[in-house]
Short mmCIF file of C-alpha atoms in Angstrom, two decimals:
data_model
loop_
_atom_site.label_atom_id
_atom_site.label_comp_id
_atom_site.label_asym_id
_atom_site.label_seq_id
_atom_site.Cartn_x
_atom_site.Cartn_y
_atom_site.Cartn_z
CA UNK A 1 0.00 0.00 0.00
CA UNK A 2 2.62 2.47 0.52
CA UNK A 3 4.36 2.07 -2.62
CA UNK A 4 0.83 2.54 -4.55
CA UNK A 5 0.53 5.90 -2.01
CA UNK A 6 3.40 7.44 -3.10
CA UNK A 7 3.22 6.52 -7.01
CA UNK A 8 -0.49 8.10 -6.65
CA UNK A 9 0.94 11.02 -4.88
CA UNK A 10 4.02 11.71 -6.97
CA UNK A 11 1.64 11.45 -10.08
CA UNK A 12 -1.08 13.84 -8.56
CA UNK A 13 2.17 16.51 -7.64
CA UNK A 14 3.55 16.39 -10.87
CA UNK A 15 -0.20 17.02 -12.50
CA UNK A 16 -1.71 19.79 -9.84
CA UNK A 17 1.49 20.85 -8.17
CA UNK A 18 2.92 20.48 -4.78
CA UNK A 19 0.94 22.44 -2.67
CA UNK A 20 -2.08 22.36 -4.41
CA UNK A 21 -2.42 18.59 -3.98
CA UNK A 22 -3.89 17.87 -0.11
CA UNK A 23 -3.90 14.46 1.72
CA UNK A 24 -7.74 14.39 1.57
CA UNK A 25 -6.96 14.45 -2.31
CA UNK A 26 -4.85 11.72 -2.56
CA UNK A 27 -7.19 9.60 -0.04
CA UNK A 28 -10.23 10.27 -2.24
CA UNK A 29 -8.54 9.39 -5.64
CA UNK A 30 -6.96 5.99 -4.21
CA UNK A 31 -10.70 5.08 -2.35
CA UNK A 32 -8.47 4.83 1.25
CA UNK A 33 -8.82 6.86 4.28
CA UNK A 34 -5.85 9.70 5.30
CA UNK A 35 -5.86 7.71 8.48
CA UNK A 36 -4.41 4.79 5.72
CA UNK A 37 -1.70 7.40 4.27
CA UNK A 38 -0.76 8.77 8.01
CA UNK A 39 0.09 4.87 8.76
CA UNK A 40 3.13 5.16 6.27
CA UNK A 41 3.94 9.04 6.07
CA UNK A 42 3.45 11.03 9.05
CA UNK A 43 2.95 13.94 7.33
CA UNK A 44 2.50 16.16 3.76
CA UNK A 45 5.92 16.57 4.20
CA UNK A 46 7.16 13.23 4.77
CA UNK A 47 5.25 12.50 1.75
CA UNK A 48 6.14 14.97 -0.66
CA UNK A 49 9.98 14.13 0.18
CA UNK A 50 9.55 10.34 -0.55
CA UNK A 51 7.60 11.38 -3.34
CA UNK A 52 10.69 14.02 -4.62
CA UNK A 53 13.39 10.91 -3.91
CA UNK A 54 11.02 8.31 -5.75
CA UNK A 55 11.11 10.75 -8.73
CA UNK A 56 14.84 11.64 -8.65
CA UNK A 57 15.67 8.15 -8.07
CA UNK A 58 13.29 7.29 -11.18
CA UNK A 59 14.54 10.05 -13.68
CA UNK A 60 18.48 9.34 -12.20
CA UNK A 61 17.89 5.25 -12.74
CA UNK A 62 16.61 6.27 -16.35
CA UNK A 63 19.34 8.86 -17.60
CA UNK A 64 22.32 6.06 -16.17
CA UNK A 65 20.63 3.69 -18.64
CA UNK A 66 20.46 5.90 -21.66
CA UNK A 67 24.08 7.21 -21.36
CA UNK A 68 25.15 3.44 -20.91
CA UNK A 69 24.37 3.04 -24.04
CA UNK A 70 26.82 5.14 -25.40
CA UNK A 71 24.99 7.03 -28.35
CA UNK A 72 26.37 9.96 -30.24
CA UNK A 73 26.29 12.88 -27.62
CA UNK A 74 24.44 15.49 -29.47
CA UNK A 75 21.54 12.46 -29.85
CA UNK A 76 21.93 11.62 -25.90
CA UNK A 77 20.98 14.90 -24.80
CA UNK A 78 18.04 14.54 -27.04
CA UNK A 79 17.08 11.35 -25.69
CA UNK A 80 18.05 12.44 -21.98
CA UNK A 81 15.47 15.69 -22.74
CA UNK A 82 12.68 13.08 -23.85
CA UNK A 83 12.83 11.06 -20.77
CA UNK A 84 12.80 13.97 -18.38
CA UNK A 85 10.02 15.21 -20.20
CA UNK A 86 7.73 12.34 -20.04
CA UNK A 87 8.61 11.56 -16.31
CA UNK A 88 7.74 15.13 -15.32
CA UNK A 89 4.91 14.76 -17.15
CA UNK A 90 5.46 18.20 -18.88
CA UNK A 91 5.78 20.00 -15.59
CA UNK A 92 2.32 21.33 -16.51
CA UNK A 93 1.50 22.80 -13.04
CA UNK A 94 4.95 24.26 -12.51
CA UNK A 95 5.97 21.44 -9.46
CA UNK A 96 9.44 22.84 -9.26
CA UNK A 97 7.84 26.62 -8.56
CA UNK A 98 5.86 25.14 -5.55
CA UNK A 99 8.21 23.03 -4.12
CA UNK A 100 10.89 25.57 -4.48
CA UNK A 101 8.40 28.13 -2.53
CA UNK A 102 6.21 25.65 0.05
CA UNK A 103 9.15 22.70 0.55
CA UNK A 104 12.69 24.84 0.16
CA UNK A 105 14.42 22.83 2.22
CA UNK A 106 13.49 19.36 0.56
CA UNK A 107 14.01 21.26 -2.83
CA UNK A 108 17.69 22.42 -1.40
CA UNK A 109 18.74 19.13 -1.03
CA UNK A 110 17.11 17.94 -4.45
CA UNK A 111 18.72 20.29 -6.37
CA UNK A 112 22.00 19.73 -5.02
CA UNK A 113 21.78 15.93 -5.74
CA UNK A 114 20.62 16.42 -9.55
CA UNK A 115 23.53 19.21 -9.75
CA UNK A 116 25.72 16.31 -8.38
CA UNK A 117 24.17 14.09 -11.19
CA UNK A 118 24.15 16.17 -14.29
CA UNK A 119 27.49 17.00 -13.77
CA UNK A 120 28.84 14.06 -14.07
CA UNK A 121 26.68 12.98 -17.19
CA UNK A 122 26.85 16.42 -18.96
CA UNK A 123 31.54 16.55 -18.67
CA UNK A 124 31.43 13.18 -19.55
CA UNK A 125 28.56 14.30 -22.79
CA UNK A 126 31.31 16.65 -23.44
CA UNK A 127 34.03 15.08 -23.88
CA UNK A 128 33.40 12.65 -25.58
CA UNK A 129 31.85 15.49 -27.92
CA UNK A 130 35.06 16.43 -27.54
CA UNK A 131 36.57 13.47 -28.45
CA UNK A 132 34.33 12.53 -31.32
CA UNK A 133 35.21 16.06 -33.38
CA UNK A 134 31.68 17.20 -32.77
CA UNK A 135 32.15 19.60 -29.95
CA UNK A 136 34.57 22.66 -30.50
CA UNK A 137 38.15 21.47 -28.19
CA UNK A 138 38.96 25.10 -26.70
CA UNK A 139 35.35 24.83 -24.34
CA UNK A 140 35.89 25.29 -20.98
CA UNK A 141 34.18 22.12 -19.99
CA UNK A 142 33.23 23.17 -16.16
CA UNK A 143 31.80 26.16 -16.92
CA UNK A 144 29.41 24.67 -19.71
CA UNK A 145 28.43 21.67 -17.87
CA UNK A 146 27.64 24.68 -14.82
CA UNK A 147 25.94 27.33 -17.07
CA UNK A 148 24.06 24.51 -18.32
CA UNK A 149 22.73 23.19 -15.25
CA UNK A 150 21.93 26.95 -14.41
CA UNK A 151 19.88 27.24 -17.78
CA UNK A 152 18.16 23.93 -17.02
CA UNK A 153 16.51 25.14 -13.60
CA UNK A 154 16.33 28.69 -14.87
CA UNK A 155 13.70 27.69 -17.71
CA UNK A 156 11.54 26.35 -14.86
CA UNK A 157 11.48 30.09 -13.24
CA UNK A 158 7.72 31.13 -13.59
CA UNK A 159 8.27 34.67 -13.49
CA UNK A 160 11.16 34.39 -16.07
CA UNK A 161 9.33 32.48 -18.40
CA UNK A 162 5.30 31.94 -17.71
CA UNK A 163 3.86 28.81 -18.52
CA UNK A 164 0.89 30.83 -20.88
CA UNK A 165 3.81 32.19 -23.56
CA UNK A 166 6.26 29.43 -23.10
CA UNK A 167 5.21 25.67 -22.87
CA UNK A 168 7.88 23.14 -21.15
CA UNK A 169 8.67 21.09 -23.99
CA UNK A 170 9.41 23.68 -26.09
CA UNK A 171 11.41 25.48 -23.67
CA UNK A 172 13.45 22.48 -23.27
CA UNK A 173 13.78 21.70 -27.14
CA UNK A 174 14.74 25.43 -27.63
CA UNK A 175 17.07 25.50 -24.55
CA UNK A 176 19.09 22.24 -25.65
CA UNK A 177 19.44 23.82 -29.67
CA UNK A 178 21.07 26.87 -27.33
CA UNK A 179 23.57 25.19 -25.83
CA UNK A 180 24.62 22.74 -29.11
CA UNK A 181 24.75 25.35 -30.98
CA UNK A 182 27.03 27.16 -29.18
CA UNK A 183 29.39 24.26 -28.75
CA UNK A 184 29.49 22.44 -31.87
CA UNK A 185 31.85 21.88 -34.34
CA UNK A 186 30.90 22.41 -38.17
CA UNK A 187 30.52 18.34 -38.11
CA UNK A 188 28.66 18.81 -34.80
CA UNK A 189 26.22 21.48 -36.28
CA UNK A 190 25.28 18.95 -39.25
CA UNK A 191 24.40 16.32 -36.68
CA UNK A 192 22.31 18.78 -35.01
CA UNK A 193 21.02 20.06 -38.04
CA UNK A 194 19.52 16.32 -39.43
CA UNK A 195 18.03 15.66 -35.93
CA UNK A 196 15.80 18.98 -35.66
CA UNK A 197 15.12 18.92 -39.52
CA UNK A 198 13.84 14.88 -38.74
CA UNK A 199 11.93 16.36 -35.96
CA UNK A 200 10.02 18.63 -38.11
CA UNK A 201 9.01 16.18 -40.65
#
């Protein structure tokens, strides 16, 4: 029962946002009592932290298997962008916004694990850009893998960029053309070039 809480939960955050979401919510869409939920999280915000590790844990487990596979790193990141996407279900209510605001010290310690995570994955993306002639060789590789990190969150800022003029997923597809385009090589930008152009077909 307390795995099917916390998948119900961590779908109904994602959907309706953190704070929006009550424990009388979640009771009535899973046909339980809260007295039921209270027996395995003592609170909202016991429950809205398992639900944040579940879902890092999830998207971390998920973006380990894609770069195991070793694809060309321009089409990684694309595939990487795809399976954030679908996880986070769009981010249609903004989740990040409200946790940032309601939960900031369970999204503090979030953020500094997937800043832990993506930079590993995006210097190793990078050199092997690098390494592969498709990224330019005179990058300074901790300051891209940072700024992009930065840019990644910073797309998720509500006041920056409002969900009525800018739409997640094309925010991310226009954030991710940003930053190859500003590191490829002429080889790199033809790779690029053939996966947007096969995107718009």
């Amino acid at each position: 029962m307390k795995k099917v809480i916390l998948e119900k939960a961590t779908d109904m955050f994602l959907n309706l946002g953190f704070k929006s979401v009550t424990m009388d919510d979640i009771a009535q869409h899973l046909g339980i009592s809260k007295k039921t939920i209270y027996a395995h999280f003592s609170n909202k915000t016991a429950l809205v932290k398992a639900s944040t590790d579940h879902l890092f844990l999830e998207i971390s487990q998920g973006i380990d298997h894609i770069c195991a596979l070793r694809k060309n790193p321009i089409e990684e990141l694309y595939e990487i962008k795809r399976f954030a996407l679908q996880h986070l279900k769009n981010e249609k209510s903004s989740p990040q916004y409200q946790l940032q605001k309601y939960y900031p010290r369970i999204y503090a310690n979030i953020k500094k694990r997937q800043f832990e995570m993506m930079q590993e994955c995006v210097v190793d993306n990078i050199k092997r850009g690098i390494a592969k002639g498709i990224y330019r060789k005179n990058i300074n590789i901790e300051f891209i893998s940072r700024i992009y990190f930065s840019g990644v969150n910073s797309i998720k800022d509500q006041e920056l960029f409002p969900m009525s003029h800018f739409p997640m997923s094309q925010l991310m597809e226009d954030f991710l053309e940003y930053h190859l385009r500003g590191i490829t090589t002429p080889e790199g930008r033809n790779v690029l070039n053939k996966i947007i152009n096969t995107k718009q077909l």
